[in-house]
């Protein structure tokens, strides 16, 4: 491996522009509002104001949005190099497929625990 | 610490001093290219961290899948315990808010460190630790409350799957708090270390992932 003795140029590969603190506050506020909507949706279902399928759809969409916000902006994946994207998205895709397949296959098989 | 793989140690005072002297503005800080010598021009440690996060994603996916699969099985058994009767949405909302807030303070801490604002970096990181401790305390209270109500590891499939899933998550939170505390102490001890930003970023990635897992657990365990 080559010996490195000189300082990096001003724009080294790993130095990516960070957002300002105000941006992070805005993202945080959006996540907080999304959480409040999630809880509100849950309460609305408990009070029989909305059907189950609507609750599920709203909650899944909000979970996806919140997760995306955390990954893209807080974990700085947005604007990061492709290898980082692959390292996260490949297992995530596998994980989501796993959860969905397992639920589809055994969701009504109540004898699974003996 | 000695040099590693031909690169000068980032704790080497002479190296740090020489790097500091190459800067021309007081605000500029020495930096070295951590991607040098790599084929994909990515930092190995950061790539490894994302790989670890990928593996943890699969780990928690299996626990969540187990919880979801056993939910109808639990309902069909004589020792059935209804999660809606045990799980408290008010406390859970507070816990989720604490963890989300800690994610915000974590990224603010990293931004402050990158901007060279040491006081804000320490303040935001300490806030992150405090919020994380608050989450752990709330979860400990929830666990003890559930045990008193009769939901235990052995009481039903709900108890087994719930406590294993949330217990592992809580363990990850505790590990994250330890990690961030170590990073805080290290950066305070070596304020001019060239690795400081990467150290904090790596710890922050782990912390944000822990928050991400709770976002999913909140939906699939407590709300749906």
Coordinates of C-alpha atoms in Angstrom, one line a residue:
Chain A
X1 CA 0.0 0.0 0.0
X2 CA 1.4 3.4 -1.0
X3 CA 2.8 5.6 1.8
X4 CA 0.7 8.7 2.2
X5 CA 2.5 11.7 3.5
X6 CA 0.8 14.8 2.0
X7 CA -2.4 16.4 3.2
X8 CA -5.5 15.9 1.0
X9 CA -6.7 18.5 -1.5
X10 CA -9.5 20.7 -0.4
X11 CA -12.3 18.4 -1.7
X12 CA -11.2 14.9 -0.7
X13 CA -13.5 12.0 -1.6
X14 CA -14.9 11.6 1.9
X15 CA -15.6 15.3 2.5
X16 CA -19.1 15.9 1.4
X17 CA -21.0 19.1 2.0
X18 CA -23.0 18.9 5.2
X19 CA -26.4 20.6 5.4
X20 CA -26.8 23.5 7.7
X21 CA -28.2 23.0 11.2
X22 CA -31.4 24.7 10.2
X23 CA -32.0 21.9 7.6
X24 CA -31.5 19.2 10.3
X25 CA -34.0 21.0 12.6
X26 CA -36.6 21.1 9.7
X27 CA -36.1 17.3 9.1
X28 CA -36.4 16.7 12.8
X29 CA -39.6 18.7 12.9
X30 CA -41.0 16.7 9.9
X31 CA -40.1 13.4 11.7
X32 CA -41.9 14.6 14.8
X33 CA -45.0 15.6 12.9
X34 CA -45.0 12.2 11.1
X35 CA -44.8 10.4 14.5
X36 CA -47.7 12.5 15.8
X37 CA -49.7 11.6 12.7
X38 CA -48.8 7.9 13.2
X39 CA -50.1 8.0 16.8
X40 CA -53.2 10.0 15.7
X41 CA -53.9 7.4 13.0
X42 CA -53.6 4.6 15.6
X43 CA -56.0 6.4 18.0
X44 CA -58.4 7.1 15.1
X45 CA -58.5 3.3 14.4
X46 CA -59.0 2.5 18.1
X47 CA -62.0 4.9 18.1
X48 CA -63.4 3.2 15.0
X49 CA -63.0 6.3 12.9
X50 CA -61.0 4.6 10.1
X51 CA -60.8 1.0 8.9
X52 CA -57.9 -1.2 9.5
X53 CA -56.6 -1.2 6.0
X54 CA -56.4 2.6 5.9
X55 CA -54.6 2.6 9.2
X56 CA -52.1 0.1 7.9
X57 CA -51.5 2.0 4.6
X58 CA -51.0 5.3 6.4
X59 CA -48.6 3.8 9.0
X60 CA -46.6 2.0 6.4
X61 CA -46.2 5.1 4.3
X62 CA -45.2 7.2 7.3
X63 CA -42.7 4.6 8.5
X64 CA -41.1 4.5 5.0
X65 CA -40.9 8.3 5.0
X66 CA -39.5 8.6 8.5
X67 CA -37.0 5.8 7.7
X68 CA -36.0 7.5 4.5
X69 CA -35.5 10.8 6.3
X70 CA -33.3 9.3 8.9
X71 CA -31.2 7.4 6.4
X72 CA -30.9 10.1 3.7
X73 CA -30.4 13.1 5.9
X74 CA -29.2 12.1 9.3
X75 CA -27.0 9.2 8.1
X76 CA -25.9 11.3 5.2
X77 CA -26.5 8.6 2.6
X78 CA -27.9 11.3 0.3
X79 CA -25.0 12.4 -1.9
X80 CA -22.8 9.5 -0.6
X81 CA -21.0 7.2 -2.9
X82 CA -22.7 4.2 -4.5
X83 CA -20.9 1.5 -2.5
X84 CA -22.5 2.8 0.7
X85 CA -25.9 2.8 -0.9
X86 CA -25.4 -0.8 -2.0
X87 CA -24.2 -1.9 1.4
X88 CA -27.4 -0.7 3.0
X89 CA -30.0 -1.2 0.3
X90 CA -29.1 -4.8 -0.6
X91 CA -29.6 -6.2 2.9
X92 CA -32.6 -4.0 3.4
X93 CA -34.2 -5.4 0.2
X94 CA -33.4 -8.9 1.4
X95 CA -34.9 -8.1 4.8
X96 CA -38.1 -6.7 3.5
X97 CA -38.5 -9.7 1.1
X98 CA -37.8 -12.0 4.0
X99 CA -40.5 -10.5 6.3
X100 CA -43.1 -10.3 3.5
X101 CA -42.5 -13.9 2.3
X102 CA -42.5 -15.4 5.8
X103 CA -45.8 -13.6 6.6
X104 CA -47.3 -14.7 3.3
X105 CA -46.3 -18.3 3.7
X106 CA -47.2 -18.9 7.4
X107 CA -49.6 -16.1 8.3
X108 CA -52.5 -18.3 8.9
X109 CA -50.7 -21.4 10.1
X110 CA -51.3 -21.3 13.8
X111 CA -49.8 -24.7 14.4
X112 CA -46.2 -23.4 13.8
X113 CA -45.4 -23.2 17.5
X114 CA -46.7 -26.7 18.3
Chain B
X1 CA 0.6 4.9 18.9
X2 CA 2.8 4.1 16.1
X3 CA 2.3 4.6 12.4
X4 CA -0.2 2.2 10.7
X5 CA 0.3 0.8 7.2
X6 CA 2.8 3.5 6.2
X7 CA 0.5 6.3 7.2
X8 CA 1.5 8.6 10.1
X9 CA -0.5 8.0 13.3
X10 CA -3.2 10.5 13.8
X11 CA -2.2 10.7 17.4
X12 CA 1.4 11.7 16.4
X13 CA 1.8 15.1 17.8
X14 CA 4.6 16.1 15.4
X15 CA 2.4 15.0 12.4
X16 CA -0.6 16.9 13.7
X17 CA 1.5 20.0 14.4
X18 CA 3.0 19.8 10.9
X19 CA -0.4 19.5 9.4
X20 CA -1.7 22.4 11.4
X21 CA 1.2 24.5 10.1
X22 CA 0.2 23.8 6.5
X23 CA -3.1 25.6 6.9
X24 CA -3.3 29.3 6.1
X25 CA -6.5 30.3 7.9
X26 CA -7.3 29.9 11.6
X27 CA -10.6 28.3 10.8
X28 CA -9.2 25.6 8.5
X29 CA -8.3 22.3 10.0
X30 CA -5.8 19.7 8.7
X31 CA -7.3 16.9 6.8
X32 CA -6.0 13.8 5.1
X33 CA -7.5 11.7 2.4
X34 CA -8.8 8.6 4.1
X35 CA -9.7 7.0 0.8
X36 CA -6.2 7.0 -0.6
X37 CA -5.1 3.6 -1.9
X38 CA -8.6 2.2 -2.0
X39 CA -10.0 0.9 -5.3
X40 CA -13.5 2.4 -4.9
X41 CA -12.4 5.7 -3.3
X42 CA -14.4 5.0 -0.2
X43 CA -13.3 5.0 3.4
X44 CA -12.9 1.4 4.5
X45 CA -14.1 2.0 8.0
X46 CA -17.3 3.7 6.8
X47 CA -17.9 1.0 4.3
X48 CA -17.4 -1.6 7.0
X49 CA -19.9 0.3 9.2
X50 CA -22.5 0.3 6.5
X51 CA -21.9 -3.4 6.0
X52 CA -22.4 -3.9 9.7
X53 CA -25.6 -1.9 9.6
X54 CA -26.7 -4.1 6.7
X55 CA -26.2 -7.2 8.7
X56 CA -28.0 -5.7 11.7
X57 CA -30.9 -4.9 9.4
X58 CA -31.2 -8.6 8.6
X59 CA -30.9 -9.5 12.2
X60 CA -33.7 -7.2 13.3
X61 CA -35.8 -8.2 10.3
X62 CA -35.7 -11.8 11.5
X63 CA -36.8 -10.8 15.0
X64 CA -39.6 -8.6 13.6
X65 CA -40.7 -11.4 11.2
X66 CA -40.8 -13.8 14.2
X67 CA -43.0 -11.4 16.2
X68 CA -45.4 -10.9 13.2
X69 CA -45.6 -14.6 12.4
X70 CA -46.3 -15.6 16.0
X71 CA -49.0 -12.9 16.5
X72 CA -51.8 -15.1 15.1
X73 CA -50.3 -18.2 16.7
X74 CA -50.4 -16.4 20.0
X75 CA -54.1 -15.6 19.4
X76 CA -54.9 -19.2 18.9
X77 CA -53.3 -20.5 22.0
X78 CA -54.9 -21.0 25.5
X79 CA -52.2 -18.7 27.0
X80 CA -53.2 -15.9 24.6
X81 CA -52.3 -12.4 25.8
X82 CA -53.6 -9.5 23.8
X83 CA -50.9 -7.0 23.0
X84 CA -53.4 -4.1 23.0
X85 CA -54.2 -4.8 26.6
X86 CA -50.5 -4.6 27.7
X87 CA -48.7 -2.2 25.5
X88 CA -49.1 1.5 26.5
X89 CA -49.2 3.9 23.5
X90 CA -48.5 7.0 25.7
X91 CA -45.3 5.7 27.1
X92 CA -44.3 4.4 23.7
X93 CA -44.9 7.7 22.0
X94 CA -42.6 9.4 24.6
X95 CA -39.9 6.8 24.0
X96 CA -40.1 7.2 20.3
X97 CA -39.9 11.0 20.7
X98 CA -36.8 10.7 22.9
X99 CA -35.0 8.5 20.4
X100 CA -35.9 10.7 17.4
X101 CA -34.7 13.8 19.3
X102 CA -31.5 12.0 20.1
X103 CA -31.0 11.3 16.4
X104 CA -31.4 15.0 15.7
X105 CA -28.9 16.0 18.5
X106 CA -26.5 13.4 17.1
X107 CA -26.4 14.9 13.7
X108 CA -26.2 18.4 15.1
X109 CA -23.2 17.3 17.2
X110 CA -21.5 16.0 14.0
X111 CA -22.3 19.3 12.2
X112 CA -20.8 21.3 15.1
X113 CA -17.6 19.2 15.1
X114 CA -17.3 19.7 11.3
X115 CA -17.7 23.4 11.8
X116 CA -15.1 23.5 14.5
X117 CA -17.5 24.5 17.3
X118 CA -16.3 22.3 20.2
X119 CA -18.7 23.7 22.8
X120 CA -21.7 22.9 20.7
X121 CA -20.3 19.5 19.7
X122 CA -20.0 18.5 23.3
X123 CA -23.3 20.0 24.2
X124 CA -25.2 18.2 21.5
X125 CA -23.4 14.9 22.1
X126 CA -24.2 15.1 25.8
X127 CA -27.8 15.8 24.9
X128 CA -27.8 12.7 22.7
X129 CA -26.5 10.6 25.6
X130 CA -29.0 12.0 28.0
X131 CA -31.9 11.3 25.6
X132 CA -30.6 7.8 25.0
X133 CA -30.4 7.2 28.8
X134 CA -34.0 8.5 29.1
X135 CA -35.1 6.1 26.5
X136 CA -33.4 3.2 28.3
X137 CA -34.9 4.3 31.6
X138 CA -38.4 4.4 30.0
X139 CA -37.9 1.0 28.5
X140 CA -36.8 -0.4 31.8
X141 CA -39.9 1.0 33.4
X142 CA -42.1 -0.4 30.7
X143 CA -40.5 -3.9 31.1
X144 CA -41.0 -3.9 34.9
X145 CA -44.6 -2.7 34.5
X146 CA -45.3 -5.4 31.9
X147 CA -43.8 -8.0 34.2
X148 CA -46.1 -6.9 37.0
X149 CA -49.0 -7.0 34.7
X150 CA -48.2 -10.7 33.9
X151 CA -46.5 -10.3 30.5
X152 CA -43.2 -12.1 30.9
X153 CA -40.7 -14.0 28.7
X154 CA -42.4 -17.3 29.5
X155 CA -46.0 -16.2 29.8
X156 CA -46.9 -16.5 26.2
X157 CA -45.6 -16.2 22.6
X158 CA -46.3 -12.5 22.8
X159 CA -44.1 -12.2 25.8
X160 CA -41.3 -14.2 24.2
X161 CA -41.3 -12.4 20.9
X162 CA -41.9 -9.0 22.4
X163 CA -39.2 -9.1 25.0
X164 CA -36.6 -10.7 22.7
X165 CA -37.2 -8.0 20.0
X166 CA -37.3 -5.0 22.3
X167 CA -34.7 -6.4 24.6
X168 CA -32.2 -6.8 21.8
X169 CA -33.0 -3.2 20.6
X170 CA -32.5 -1.9 24.2
X171 CA -29.2 -3.7 24.3
X172 CA -28.2 -2.0 21.1
X173 CA -29.1 1.3 22.6
X174 CA -26.9 0.6 25.6
X175 CA -24.0 -0.3 23.4
X176 CA -24.5 2.8 21.4
X177 CA -24.4 4.9 24.5
X178 CA -21.2 3.3 25.6
X179 CA -19.7 3.8 22.1
X180 CA -20.7 7.5 22.0
X181 CA -19.4 8.1 25.5
X182 CA -16.0 6.6 24.4
X183 CA -16.0 8.8 21.3
X184 CA -16.8 11.9 23.4
X185 CA -14.0 11.2 25.8
X186 CA -11.6 10.5 23.0
X187 CA -12.4 13.7 21.1
X188 CA -12.1 15.8 24.3
X189 CA -8.8 14.1 25.1
X190 CA -7.4 14.5 21.6
X191 CA -9.1 17.6 20.2
X192 CA -6.8 17.9 17.2
X193 CA -7.1 14.2 16.1
X194 CA -7.5 13.9 12.4
X195 CA -9.9 10.9 12.9
X196 CA -12.3 12.7 15.1
X197 CA -14.9 13.5 12.5
X198 CA -14.8 9.9 11.2
X199 CA -15.0 8.5 14.7
X200 CA -18.1 10.6 15.5
X201 CA -19.6 9.8 12.1
X202 CA -19.2 6.1 12.6
X203 CA -20.7 6.2 16.0
X204 CA -23.5 8.4 14.7
X205 CA -24.3 5.9 11.9
X206 CA -24.8 3.2 14.5
X207 CA -26.9 5.5 16.7
X208 CA -29.2 6.6 13.8
X209 CA -29.6 2.9 12.8
X210 CA -30.8 2.1 16.4
X211 CA -33.3 4.9 16.0
X212 CA -34.3 3.6 12.6
X213 CA -35.1 0.2 14.1
X214 CA -37.3 1.8 16.7
X215 CA -39.2 3.6 14.0
X216 CA -40.1 0.2 12.5
X217 CA -40.7 -1.5 15.8
X218 CA -43.1 1.3 16.8
X219 CA -45.2 0.7 13.7
X220 CA -45.2 -3.1 13.6
X221 CA -45.4 -3.9 17.3
X222 CA -47.2 -1.0 19.0
X223 CA -49.4 0.6 16.3
X224 CA -50.4 -2.1 13.8

